[in-house]
Amino acid sequence: MNRMLSTLTPSSRARLAGTLYLIVVLTGIFSLLYVPSRLFTDDALLQFNRIREAESLFRWGIAAGIICYLAFTFLPLVLYTIFHQADRSAAVLMVVLALLSVPISFMNLAHKLQVLDLLHQGQGMSLETGANAVQLQLQAYDHGIFLLQVFWGLWLFPFGYLVYRSGLVPRILGILLMLGCLGYLIQVFVPLLYPAYRQWSMRSLVSLPASLGEIGTCLWL
């Protein structure tokens, strides 16, 4: 793949990276934010009925997740060809940390596929039992997403460093990406060690640097 990408002009590689990044951002927003906001709730029975009534939306959320993770598989490889001259070791680390999350992400989607099976196992299963089983699968999926944030954060540090050092992209975006790494790690370790953190009204600000850095870099490319 590296040989194929080397035949492209630098601007073409940047546009390709930007396109892949945009796919990751849009499908990620749809599958991780929009669909859960429409269907998921702490009430197991209400959630079961919502998913059953809007099964097509739930299925589109799974499809968007698959597309997101596929695009994310190729994104760091393209970014490597753009930024490796700034620091080859950092570029390799960026690729490794990014790709480590991909198989875990795909395996985590199996919980949502199991939900689809549960929706259609009506015989021999009460509504309440089915709703609780779906709730358990989605809780397991959420736990997977929680742990995936470690890798979603770690790859941003070498990526941000490369952006800052290369000068090919505004350096402020590199700083935001590196801060985004810290933000992701905070979102994992602080609530794990101090559960009261989940009640902090300003916790959403922790993820702001990553959002600004990633979307800004995507649009710049």
PDB file of N, CA and C in Angstrom, residues 145-151 153 182-194 197-198 206:
ATOM      1  N   ILE A 145     -16.464   0.229  24.488  1.00  0.00           N
ATOM      2  CA  ILE A 145     -16.188   1.592  24.030  1.00  0.00           C
ATOM      3  C   ILE A 145     -15.374   2.349  25.073  1.00  0.00           C
ATOM      4  N   PHE A 146     -15.713   2.138  26.339  1.00  0.00           N
ATOM      5  CA  PHE A 146     -14.988   2.787  27.437  1.00  0.00           C
ATOM      6  C   PHE A 146     -13.503   2.436  27.374  1.00  0.00           C
ATOM      7  N   LEU A 147     -13.180   1.154  27.186  1.00  0.00           N
ATOM      8  CA  LEU A 147     -11.790   0.722  27.128  1.00  0.00           C
ATOM      9  C   LEU A 147     -11.113   1.146  25.829  1.00  0.00           C
ATOM     10  N   LEU A 148     -11.868   1.190  24.746  1.00  0.00           N
ATOM     11  CA  LEU A 148     -11.295   1.607  23.457  1.00  0.00           C
ATOM     12  C   LEU A 148     -10.787   3.045  23.491  1.00  0.00           C
ATOM     13  N   GLN A 149     -11.330   3.839  24.401  1.00  0.00           N
ATOM     14  CA  GLN A 149     -10.893   5.234  24.497  1.00  0.00           C
ATOM     15  C   GLN A 149      -9.402   5.335  24.823  1.00  0.00           C
ATOM     16  N   VAL A 150      -8.841   4.290  25.438  1.00  0.00           N
ATOM     17  CA  VAL A 150      -7.397   4.292  25.720  1.00  0.00           C
ATOM     18  C   VAL A 150      -6.615   4.412  24.413  1.00  0.00           C
ATOM     19  N   PHE A 151      -6.960   3.565  23.439  1.00  0.00           N
ATOM     20  CA  PHE A 151      -6.245   3.593  22.155  1.00  0.00           C
ATOM     21  C   PHE A 151      -6.656   4.795  21.314  1.00  0.00           C
ATOM     22  N   GLY A 153      -7.215   7.589  22.376  1.00  0.00           N
ATOM     23  CA  GLY A 153      -6.445   8.710  22.891  1.00  0.00           C
ATOM     24  C   GLY A 153      -4.959   8.584  22.601  1.00  0.00           C
ATOM     25  N   LEU A 182      -4.591  13.318  26.266  1.00  0.00           N
ATOM     26  CA  LEU A 182      -4.757  13.446  27.715  1.00  0.00           C
ATOM     27  C   LEU A 182      -6.232  13.410  28.093  1.00  0.00           C
ATOM     28  N   GLY A 183      -7.075  14.071  27.286  1.00  0.00           N
ATOM     29  CA  GLY A 183      -8.506  14.094  27.573  1.00  0.00           C
ATOM     30  C   GLY A 183      -9.124  12.705  27.558  1.00  0.00           C
ATOM     31  N   TYR A 184      -8.762  11.904  26.550  1.00  0.00           N
ATOM     32  CA  TYR A 184      -9.278  10.533  26.475  1.00  0.00           C
ATOM     33  C   TYR A 184      -8.847   9.721  27.702  1.00  0.00           C
ATOM     34  N   LEU A 185      -7.591   9.847  28.085  1.00  0.00           N
ATOM     35  CA  LEU A 185      -7.092   9.077  29.233  1.00  0.00           C
ATOM     36  C   LEU A 185      -7.773   9.512  30.525  1.00  0.00           C
ATOM     37  N   ILE A 186      -8.052  10.803  30.635  1.00  0.00           N
ATOM     38  CA  ILE A 186      -8.790  11.293  31.799  1.00  0.00           C
ATOM     39  C   ILE A 186     -10.170  10.660  31.851  1.00  0.00           C
ATOM     40  N   GLN A 187     -10.820  10.557  30.680  1.00  0.00           N
ATOM     41  CA  GLN A 187     -12.174   9.997  30.632  1.00  0.00           C
ATOM     42  C   GLN A 187     -12.205   8.512  30.978  1.00  0.00           C
ATOM     43  N   VAL A 188     -11.058   7.861  30.905  1.00  0.00           N
ATOM     44  CA  VAL A 188     -11.001   6.446  31.287  1.00  0.00           C
ATOM     45  C   VAL A 188     -10.616   6.292  32.757  1.00  0.00           C
ATOM     46  N   PHE A 189      -9.494   6.873  33.144  1.00  0.00           N
ATOM     47  CA  PHE A 189      -8.944   6.584  34.458  1.00  0.00           C
ATOM     48  C   PHE A 189      -9.619   7.337  35.603  1.00  0.00           C
ATOM     49  N   VAL A 190     -10.041   8.581  35.360  1.00  0.00           N
ATOM     50  CA  VAL A 190     -10.650   9.347  36.452  1.00  0.00           C
ATOM     51  C   VAL A 190     -11.985   8.738  36.882  1.00  0.00           C
ATOM     52  N   PRO A 191     -12.938   8.461  35.982  1.00  0.00           N
ATOM     53  CA  PRO A 191     -14.182   7.831  36.450  1.00  0.00           C
ATOM     54  C   PRO A 191     -13.979   6.417  36.982  1.00  0.00           C
ATOM     55  N   LEU A 192     -12.920   5.732  36.494  1.00  0.00           N
ATOM     56  CA  LEU A 192     -12.632   4.389  36.995  1.00  0.00           C
ATOM     57  C   LEU A 192     -12.183   4.441  38.456  1.00  0.00           C
ATOM     58  N   LEU A 193     -11.366   5.433  38.782  1.00  0.00           N
ATOM     59  CA  LEU A 193     -10.834   5.547  40.139  1.00  0.00           C
ATOM     60  C   LEU A 193     -11.690   6.415  41.049  1.00  0.00           C
ATOM     61  N   TYR A 194     -12.414   7.374  40.443  1.00  0.00           N
ATOM     62  CA  TYR A 194     -13.269   8.283  41.219  1.00  0.00           C
ATOM     63  C   TYR A 194     -14.648   8.354  40.554  1.00  0.00           C
ATOM     64  N   TYR A 197     -16.844  11.398  39.484  1.00  0.00           N
ATOM     65  CA  TYR A 197     -16.511  12.224  38.316  1.00  0.00           C
ATOM     66  C   TYR A 197     -17.648  12.236  37.306  1.00  0.00           C
ATOM     67  N   ARG A 198     -18.382  11.131  37.226  1.00  0.00           N
ATOM     68  CA  ARG A 198     -19.480  11.036  36.249  1.00  0.00           C
ATOM     69  C   ARG A 198     -20.572  12.061  36.513  1.00  0.00           C
ATOM     70  N   VAL A 206     -13.589  18.043  28.818  1.00  0.00           N
ATOM     71  CA  VAL A 206     -12.354  17.264  28.730  1.00  0.00           C
ATOM     72  C   VAL A 206     -12.134  16.740  27.316  1.00  0.00           C
TER      73      VAL A 206
END
